[in-house]
Short mmCIF file of C-alpha atoms in Angstrom, two decimals:
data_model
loop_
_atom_site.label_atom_id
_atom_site.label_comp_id
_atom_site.label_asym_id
_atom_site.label_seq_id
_atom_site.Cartn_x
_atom_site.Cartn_y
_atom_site.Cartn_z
CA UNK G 15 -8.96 -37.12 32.11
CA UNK G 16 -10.69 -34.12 32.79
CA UNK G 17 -9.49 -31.63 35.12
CA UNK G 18 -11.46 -29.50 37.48
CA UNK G 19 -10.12 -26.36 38.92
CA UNK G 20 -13.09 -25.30 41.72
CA UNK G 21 -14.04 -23.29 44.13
CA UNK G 22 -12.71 -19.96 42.51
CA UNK G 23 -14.32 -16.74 41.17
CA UNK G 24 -14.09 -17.42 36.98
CA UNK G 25 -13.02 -14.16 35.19
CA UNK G 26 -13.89 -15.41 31.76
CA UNK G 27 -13.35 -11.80 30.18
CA UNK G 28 -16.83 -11.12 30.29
CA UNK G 29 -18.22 -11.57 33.60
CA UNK G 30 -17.71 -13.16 37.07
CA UNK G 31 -18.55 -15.71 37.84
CA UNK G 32 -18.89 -17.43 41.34
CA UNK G 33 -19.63 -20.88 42.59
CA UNK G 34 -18.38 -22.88 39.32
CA UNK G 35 -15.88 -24.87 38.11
CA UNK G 36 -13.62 -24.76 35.00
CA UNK G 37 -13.45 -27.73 33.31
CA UNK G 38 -10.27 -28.51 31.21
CA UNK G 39 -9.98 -31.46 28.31
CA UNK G 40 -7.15 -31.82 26.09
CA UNK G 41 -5.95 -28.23 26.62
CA UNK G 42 -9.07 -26.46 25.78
CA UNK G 43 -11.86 -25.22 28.34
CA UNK G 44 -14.35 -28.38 28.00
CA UNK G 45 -16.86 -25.93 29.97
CA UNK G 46 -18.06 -23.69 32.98
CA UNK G 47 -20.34 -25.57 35.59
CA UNK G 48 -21.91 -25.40 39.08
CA UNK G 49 -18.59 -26.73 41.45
CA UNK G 50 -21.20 -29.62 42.30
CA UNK G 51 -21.82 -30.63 39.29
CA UNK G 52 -18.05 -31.24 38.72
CA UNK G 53 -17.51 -34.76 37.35
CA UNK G 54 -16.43 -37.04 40.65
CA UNK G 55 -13.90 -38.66 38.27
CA UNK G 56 -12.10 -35.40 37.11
CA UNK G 57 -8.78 -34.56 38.48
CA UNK G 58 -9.58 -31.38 41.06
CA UNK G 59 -7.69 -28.60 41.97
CA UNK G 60 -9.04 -26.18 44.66
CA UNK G 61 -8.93 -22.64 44.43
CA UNK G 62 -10.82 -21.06 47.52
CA UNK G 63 -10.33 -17.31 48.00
CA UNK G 64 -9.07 -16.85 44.49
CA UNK G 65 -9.63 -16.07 40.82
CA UNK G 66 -8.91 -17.68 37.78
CA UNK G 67 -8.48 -15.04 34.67
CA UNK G 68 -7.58 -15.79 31.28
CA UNK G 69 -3.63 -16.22 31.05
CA UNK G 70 -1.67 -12.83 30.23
CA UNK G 71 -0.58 -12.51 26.75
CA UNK G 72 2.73 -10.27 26.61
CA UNK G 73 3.16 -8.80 22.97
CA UNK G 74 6.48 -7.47 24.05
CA UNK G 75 9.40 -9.34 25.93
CA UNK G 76 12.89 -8.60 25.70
CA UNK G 77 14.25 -10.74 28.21
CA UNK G 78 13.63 -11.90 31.94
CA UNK G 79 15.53 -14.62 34.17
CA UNK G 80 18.76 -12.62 33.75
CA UNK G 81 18.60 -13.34 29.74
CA UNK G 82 18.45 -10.51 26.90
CA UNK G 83 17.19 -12.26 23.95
CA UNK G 84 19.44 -9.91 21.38
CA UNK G 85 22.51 -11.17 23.74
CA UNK G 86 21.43 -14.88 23.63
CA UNK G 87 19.35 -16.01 20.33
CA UNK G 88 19.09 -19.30 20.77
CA UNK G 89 16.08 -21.75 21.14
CA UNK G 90 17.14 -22.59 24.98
CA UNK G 91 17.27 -18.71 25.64
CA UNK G 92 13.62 -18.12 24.28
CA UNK G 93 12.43 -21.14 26.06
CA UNK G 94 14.03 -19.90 29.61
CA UNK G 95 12.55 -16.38 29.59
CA UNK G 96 8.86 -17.39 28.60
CA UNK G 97 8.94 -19.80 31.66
CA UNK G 98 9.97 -17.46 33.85
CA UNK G 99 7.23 -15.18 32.56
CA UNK G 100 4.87 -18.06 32.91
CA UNK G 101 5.55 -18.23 37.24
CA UNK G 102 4.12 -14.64 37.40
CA UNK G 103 1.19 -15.63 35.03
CA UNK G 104 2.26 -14.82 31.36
CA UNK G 105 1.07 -17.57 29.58
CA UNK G 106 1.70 -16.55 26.28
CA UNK G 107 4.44 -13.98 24.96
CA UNK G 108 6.52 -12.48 22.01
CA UNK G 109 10.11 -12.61 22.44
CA UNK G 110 11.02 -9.59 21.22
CA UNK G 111 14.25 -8.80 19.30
CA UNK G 112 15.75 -4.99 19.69
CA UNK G 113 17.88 -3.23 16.43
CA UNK G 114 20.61 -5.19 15.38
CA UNK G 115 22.64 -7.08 12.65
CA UNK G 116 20.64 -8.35 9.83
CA UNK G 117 22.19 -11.83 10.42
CA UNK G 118 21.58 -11.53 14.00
CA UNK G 119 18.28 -10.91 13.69
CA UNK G 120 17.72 -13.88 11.54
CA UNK G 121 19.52 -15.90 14.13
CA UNK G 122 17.13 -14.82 16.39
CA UNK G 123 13.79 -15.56 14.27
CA UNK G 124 15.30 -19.38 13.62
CA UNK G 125 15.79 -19.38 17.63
CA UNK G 126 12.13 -18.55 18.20
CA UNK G 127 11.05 -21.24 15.49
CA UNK G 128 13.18 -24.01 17.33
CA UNK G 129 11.71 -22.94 21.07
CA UNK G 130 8.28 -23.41 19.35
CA UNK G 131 8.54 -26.91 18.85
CA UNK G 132 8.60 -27.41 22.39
CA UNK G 133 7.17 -24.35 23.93
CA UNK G 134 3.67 -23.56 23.51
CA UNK G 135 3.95 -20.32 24.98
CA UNK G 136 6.08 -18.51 22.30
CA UNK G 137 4.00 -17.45 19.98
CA UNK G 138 5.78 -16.25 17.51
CA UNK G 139 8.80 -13.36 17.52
CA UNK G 140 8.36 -9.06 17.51
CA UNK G 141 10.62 -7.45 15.78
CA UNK G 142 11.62 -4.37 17.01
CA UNK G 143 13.88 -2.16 15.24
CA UNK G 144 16.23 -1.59 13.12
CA UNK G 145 13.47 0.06 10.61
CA UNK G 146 13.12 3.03 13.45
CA UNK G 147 13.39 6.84 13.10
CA UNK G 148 16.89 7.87 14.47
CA UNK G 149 15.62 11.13 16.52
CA UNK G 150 13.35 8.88 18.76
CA UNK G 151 15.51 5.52 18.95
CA UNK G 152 16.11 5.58 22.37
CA UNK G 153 18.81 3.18 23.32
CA UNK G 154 18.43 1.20 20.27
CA UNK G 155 22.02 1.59 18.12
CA UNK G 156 22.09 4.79 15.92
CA UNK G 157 24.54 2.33 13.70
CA UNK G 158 22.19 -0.38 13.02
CA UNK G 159 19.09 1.97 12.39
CA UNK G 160 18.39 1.24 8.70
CA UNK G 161 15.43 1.04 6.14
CA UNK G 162 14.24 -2.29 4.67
CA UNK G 163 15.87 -4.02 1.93
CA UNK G 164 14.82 -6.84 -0.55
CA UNK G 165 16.67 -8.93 1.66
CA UNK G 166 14.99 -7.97 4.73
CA UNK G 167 11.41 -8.64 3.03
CA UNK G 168 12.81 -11.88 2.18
CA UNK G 169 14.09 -12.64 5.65
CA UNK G 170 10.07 -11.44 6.84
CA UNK G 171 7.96 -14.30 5.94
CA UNK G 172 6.14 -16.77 8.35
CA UNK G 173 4.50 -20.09 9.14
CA UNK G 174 0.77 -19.18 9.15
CA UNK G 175 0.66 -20.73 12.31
CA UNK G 176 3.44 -17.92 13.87
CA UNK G 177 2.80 -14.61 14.46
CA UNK G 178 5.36 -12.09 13.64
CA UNK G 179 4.65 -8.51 14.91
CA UNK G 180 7.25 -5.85 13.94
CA UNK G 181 8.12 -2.14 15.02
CA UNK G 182 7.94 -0.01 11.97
CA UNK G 183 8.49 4.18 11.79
CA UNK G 184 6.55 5.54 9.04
CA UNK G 185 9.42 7.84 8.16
CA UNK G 186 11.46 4.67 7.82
CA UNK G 187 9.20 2.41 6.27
CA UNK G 188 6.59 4.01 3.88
CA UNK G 189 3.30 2.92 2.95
CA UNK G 190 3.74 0.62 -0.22
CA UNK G 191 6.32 -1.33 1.94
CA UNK G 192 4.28 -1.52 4.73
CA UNK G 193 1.68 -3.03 2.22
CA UNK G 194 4.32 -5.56 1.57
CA UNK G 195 4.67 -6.53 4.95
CA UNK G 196 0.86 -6.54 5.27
CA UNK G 197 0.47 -8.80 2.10
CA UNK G 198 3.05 -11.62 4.49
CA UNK G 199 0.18 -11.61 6.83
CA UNK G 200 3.02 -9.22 9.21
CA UNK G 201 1.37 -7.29 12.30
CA UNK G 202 2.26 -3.65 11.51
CA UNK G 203 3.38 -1.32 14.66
CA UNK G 204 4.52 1.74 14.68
CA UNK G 205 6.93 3.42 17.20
CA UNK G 206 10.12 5.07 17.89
CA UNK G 207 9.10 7.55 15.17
CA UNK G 208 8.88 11.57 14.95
CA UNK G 209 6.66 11.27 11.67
CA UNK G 210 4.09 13.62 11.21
CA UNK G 211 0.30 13.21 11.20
CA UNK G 212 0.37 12.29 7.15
CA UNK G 213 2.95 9.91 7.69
CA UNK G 214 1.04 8.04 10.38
CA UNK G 215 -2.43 8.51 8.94
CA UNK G 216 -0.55 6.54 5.19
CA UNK G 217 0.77 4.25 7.49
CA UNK G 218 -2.61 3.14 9.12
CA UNK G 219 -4.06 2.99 5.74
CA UNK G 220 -1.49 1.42 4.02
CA UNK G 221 -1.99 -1.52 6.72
CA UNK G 222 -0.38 -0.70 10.05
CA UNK G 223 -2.90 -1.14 12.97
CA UNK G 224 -1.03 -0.78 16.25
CA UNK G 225 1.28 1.63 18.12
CA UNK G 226 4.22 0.85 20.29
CA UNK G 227 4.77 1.49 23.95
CA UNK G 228 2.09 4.33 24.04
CA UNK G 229 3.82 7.87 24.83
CA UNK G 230 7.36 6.11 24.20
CA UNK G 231 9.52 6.43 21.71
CA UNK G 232 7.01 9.22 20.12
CA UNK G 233 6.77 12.39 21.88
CA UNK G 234 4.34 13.37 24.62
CA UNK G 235 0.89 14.39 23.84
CA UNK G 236 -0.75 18.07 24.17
CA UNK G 237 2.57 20.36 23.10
CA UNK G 238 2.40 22.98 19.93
CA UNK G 239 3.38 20.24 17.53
CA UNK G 240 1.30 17.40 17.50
CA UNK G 241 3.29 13.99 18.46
CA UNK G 242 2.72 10.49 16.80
CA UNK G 243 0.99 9.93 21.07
CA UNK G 244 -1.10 12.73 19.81
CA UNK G 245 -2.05 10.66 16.43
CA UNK G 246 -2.73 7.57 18.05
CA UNK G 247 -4.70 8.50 20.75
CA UNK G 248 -6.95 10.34 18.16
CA UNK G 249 -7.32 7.31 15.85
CA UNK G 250 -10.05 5.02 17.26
CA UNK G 251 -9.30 1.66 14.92
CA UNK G 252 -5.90 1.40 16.74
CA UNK G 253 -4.93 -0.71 19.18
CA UNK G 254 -2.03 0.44 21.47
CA UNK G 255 0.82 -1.25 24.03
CA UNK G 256 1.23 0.95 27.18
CA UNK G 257 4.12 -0.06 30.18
CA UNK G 258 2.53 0.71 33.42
CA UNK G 259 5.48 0.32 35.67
CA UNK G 260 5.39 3.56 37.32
CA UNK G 261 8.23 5.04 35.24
CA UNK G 262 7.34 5.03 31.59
CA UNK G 263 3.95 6.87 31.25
CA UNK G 264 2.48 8.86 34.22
CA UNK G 265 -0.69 8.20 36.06
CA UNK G 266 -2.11 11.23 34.28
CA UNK G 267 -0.99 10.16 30.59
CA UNK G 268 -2.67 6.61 31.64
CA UNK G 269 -6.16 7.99 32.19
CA UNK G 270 -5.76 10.00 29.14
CA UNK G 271 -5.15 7.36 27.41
CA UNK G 272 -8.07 5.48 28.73
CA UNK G 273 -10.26 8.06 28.16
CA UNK G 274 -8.97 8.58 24.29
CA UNK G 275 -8.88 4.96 23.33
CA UNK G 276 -12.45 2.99 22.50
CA UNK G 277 -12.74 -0.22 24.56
CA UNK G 278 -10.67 -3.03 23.90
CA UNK G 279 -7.70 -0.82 22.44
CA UNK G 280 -5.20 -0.14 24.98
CA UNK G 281 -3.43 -3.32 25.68
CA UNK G 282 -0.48 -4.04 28.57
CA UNK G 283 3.28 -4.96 27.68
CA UNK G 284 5.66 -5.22 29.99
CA UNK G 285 8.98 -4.01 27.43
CA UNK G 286 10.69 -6.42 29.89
CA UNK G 287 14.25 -6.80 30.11
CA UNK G 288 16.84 -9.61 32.05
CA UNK G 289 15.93 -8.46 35.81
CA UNK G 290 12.39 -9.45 35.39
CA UNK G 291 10.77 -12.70 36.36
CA UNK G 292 13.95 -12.58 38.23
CA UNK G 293 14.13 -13.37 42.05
CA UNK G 294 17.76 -11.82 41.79
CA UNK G 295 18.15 -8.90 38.97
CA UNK G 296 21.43 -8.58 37.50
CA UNK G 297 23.10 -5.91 35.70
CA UNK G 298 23.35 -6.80 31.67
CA UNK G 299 25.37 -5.25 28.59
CA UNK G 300 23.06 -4.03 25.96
CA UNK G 301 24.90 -3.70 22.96
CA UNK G 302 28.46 -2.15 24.53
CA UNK G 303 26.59 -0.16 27.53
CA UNK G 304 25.98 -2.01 31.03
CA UNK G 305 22.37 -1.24 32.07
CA UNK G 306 21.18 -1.56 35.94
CA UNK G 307 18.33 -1.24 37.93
CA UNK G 308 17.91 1.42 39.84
CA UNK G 309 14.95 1.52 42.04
CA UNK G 310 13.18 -0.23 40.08
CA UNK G 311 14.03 1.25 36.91
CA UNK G 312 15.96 -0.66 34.03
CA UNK G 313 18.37 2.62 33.09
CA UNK G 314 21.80 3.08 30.79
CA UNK G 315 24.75 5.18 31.93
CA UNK G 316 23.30 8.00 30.49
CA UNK G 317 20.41 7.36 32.72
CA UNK G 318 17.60 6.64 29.94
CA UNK G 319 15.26 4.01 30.86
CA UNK G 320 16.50 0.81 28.79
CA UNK G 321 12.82 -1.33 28.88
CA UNK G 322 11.25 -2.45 32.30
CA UNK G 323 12.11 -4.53 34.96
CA UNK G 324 8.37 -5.33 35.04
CA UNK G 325 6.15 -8.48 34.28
CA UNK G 326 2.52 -8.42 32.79
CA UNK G 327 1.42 -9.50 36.51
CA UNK G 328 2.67 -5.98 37.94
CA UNK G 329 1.50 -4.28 35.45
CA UNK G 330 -1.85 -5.91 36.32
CA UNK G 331 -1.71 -4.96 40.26
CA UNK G 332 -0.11 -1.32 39.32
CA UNK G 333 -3.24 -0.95 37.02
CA UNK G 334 -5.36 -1.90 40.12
CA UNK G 335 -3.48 0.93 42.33
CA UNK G 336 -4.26 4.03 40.05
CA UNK G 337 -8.01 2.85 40.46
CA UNK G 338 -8.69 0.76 36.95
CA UNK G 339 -11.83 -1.49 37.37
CA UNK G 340 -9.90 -5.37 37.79
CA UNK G 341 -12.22 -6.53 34.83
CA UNK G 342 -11.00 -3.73 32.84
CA UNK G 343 -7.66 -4.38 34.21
CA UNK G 344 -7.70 -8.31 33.14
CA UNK G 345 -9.22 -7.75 29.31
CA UNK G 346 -5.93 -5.26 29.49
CA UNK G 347 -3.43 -8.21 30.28
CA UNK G 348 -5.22 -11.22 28.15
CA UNK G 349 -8.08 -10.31 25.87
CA UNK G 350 -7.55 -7.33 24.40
CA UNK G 351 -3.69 -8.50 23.21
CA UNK G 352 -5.31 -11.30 21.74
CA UNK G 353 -7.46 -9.48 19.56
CA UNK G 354 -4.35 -7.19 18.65
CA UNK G 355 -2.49 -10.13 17.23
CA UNK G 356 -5.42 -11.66 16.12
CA UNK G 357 -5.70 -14.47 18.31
CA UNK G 358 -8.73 -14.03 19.90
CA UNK G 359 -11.03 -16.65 18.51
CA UNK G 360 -8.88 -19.34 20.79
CA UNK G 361 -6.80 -17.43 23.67
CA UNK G 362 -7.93 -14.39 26.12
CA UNK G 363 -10.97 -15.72 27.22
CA UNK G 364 -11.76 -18.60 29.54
CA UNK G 365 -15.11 -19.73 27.61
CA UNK G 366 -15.33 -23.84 26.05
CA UNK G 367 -13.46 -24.29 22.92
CA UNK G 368 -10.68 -21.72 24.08
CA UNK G 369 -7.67 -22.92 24.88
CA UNK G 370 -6.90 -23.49 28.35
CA UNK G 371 -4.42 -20.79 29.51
CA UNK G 372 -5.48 -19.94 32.75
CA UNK G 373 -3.85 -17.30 35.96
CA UNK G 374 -4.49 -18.09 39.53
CA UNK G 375 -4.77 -14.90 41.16
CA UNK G 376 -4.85 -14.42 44.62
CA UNK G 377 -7.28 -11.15 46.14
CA UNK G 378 -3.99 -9.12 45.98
CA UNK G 379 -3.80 -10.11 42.11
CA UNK G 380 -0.42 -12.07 42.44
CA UNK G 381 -0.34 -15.20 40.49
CA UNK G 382 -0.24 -18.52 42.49
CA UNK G 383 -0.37 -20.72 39.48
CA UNK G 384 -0.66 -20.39 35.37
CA UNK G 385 -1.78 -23.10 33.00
CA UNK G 386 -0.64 -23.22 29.33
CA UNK G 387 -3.64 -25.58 27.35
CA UNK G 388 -4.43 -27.19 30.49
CA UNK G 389 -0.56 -27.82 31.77
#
């Protein structure tokens, strides 16, 4: 049967649109038509007073619903935090695995591959870490920071229909491996790094294509030495990830950023960690250190922010506060990901043949409801 959700304001990425109805068959968008011309035997769902946007796509997710992935690999674990993700409108998302054991790691790639036989919204795994600079790690383990081995490249191959994004510094990882990694059909980031212009620029042209939690991890732009921020907001074939959560990059450093970065190339994350998608945030052990939230902000006991406690969805309505056009603000959360991991001939836009993922958004931009391929 066909289903009919009416009555809302479509946001299909490129315009909106009011006084139609999205029509949904077999998990794709069947097509966009006048709410009266809605089949009378479809299954409707009324939406008055709201908007229906393409479903946020989350390229990194650490954890939510009081689970770290790196503390639980398995296949339930995955499954758990992409549904709570999904109640506050992430419809799609890359659990995303932090510096760690080699085996560990591997554990944590076969637990993604098992949640995607019965999750559609894992999409595939990011892989942050351990191939990171040590000066700009962060909280990641100094002891597990390491360069990549024959094993590793071994351990890095995918299913063509899984998308494996990984965290690369170019001082860690030079070019002809990164051309390795490219050749396995990998999405090439790079972050956590102090590497100098050359480094990044042999990078990008050796294959790499995105940057990492924009300003984080990489220096701040606009001091004597120029940063790896300064780099990437200079290259304009890059796409970057950028936490808005109040904490991680200031207002300023946002419209920078916006201003720097062609259309289409600054992208949300969350960099979310156990206490989001949580109605009750706990404190959690990363690696041997207990992490807490503290006003908000997901911070070790040396008081260095340890990810977010944030989901896509307020990163959306934060976006809306420091003045970003919604439209803007929606091709942020859904679209513009999509193209990033290459996705965007089927998800990020609510159009016919696309599939299905769909946000309800109430006028405050809070999710009522989220559809993955029509569900």
């Amino acid at each position: 049967m066909i289903t009919a959700l009416c009555d809302a304001t479509i946001f299909t990425s490129e315009a909106m649109v009011e006084g139609h109805a999205l029509l949904i068959k077999d998990g794709k968008i069947l097509d966009i038509v006048a709410n009266r011309k809605a089949p009378a035997d479809t299954n409707k769902k009324s939406y008055p007073e709201h908007i229906l946007a393409p479903g946020f796509i989350d390229a990194q997710v650490n954890g939510g619903a009081n689970i770290l992935f790196n503390n639980t690999p398995t296949g339930e674990a995955c499954v758990a935090i992409a549904k709570a993700h999904q109640t506050f409108g992430t419809t799609r998302l890359l659990p995303t695995f932090i510096t760690d054991r080699p085996e560990i790691t591997a554990q944590a790639i076969a637990a993604m591959r098992t949640a995607r036989k019965t999750c559609k919204n894992i999409l595939g795994i990011h892989i942050e870490g351990p191939h990171l600079g040590l000066e700009r790690r962060g909280v990641h383990k100094a002891d597990y920071i390491r360069g990549i081995t024959q094993s590793d490249l071994q351990l890095y191959h995918h299913p063509a229909d899984e998308v494996m994004l990984m965290t690369v510094a170019p001082e860690c990882v030079p070019p002809d491996q990164i051309k390795i990694l490219r050749q396995q059909d990998i999405i090439i980031s790079l972050g956590h790094t102090s590497a100098t212009p050359d480094q990044i620029r042999g990078a990008l042209k050796a294959g790499a294509t995105g940057f990492t939690h924009l300003f984080n991890g990489m220096g701040k732009p606009g001091g004597e030495t120029v940063t790896p921020a300064d780099t990437a907001l200079g290259d304009p074939g890059s796409w970057c990830g950028i936490i808005i959560d109040g904490f991680h990059v200031s207002p300023e450093l946002v419209s920078r950023a916006l201003t720097a970065k062609p259309p289409g190339k600054l992208f949300l994350v969350s960099d979310a960690m156990p206490p989001a998608a949580s109605d009750k945030p706990q404190t959690f052990k990363l690696y041997d250190e207990t992490v807490r939230v503290e006003k908000g902000r997901c911070v070790n006991n040396e008081g260095k922010l340890a990810g977010s406690s944030i989901t896509i969805s307020d990163a959306v309505q934060n976006c809306v506060k420091l003045g970003i056009a919604i439209e803007e603000v929606l091709r942020m959360a859904s679209s513009y990901p999509a193209a990033f991991l290459g996705l965007d001939n089927r998800l990020g836009k609510l159009l016919p043949g696309y599939e299905a993922d769909v946000v309800v958004l109430n006028h405050s931009f809070v999710p009522q409801a989220a559809f993955v391929a029509g569900a």
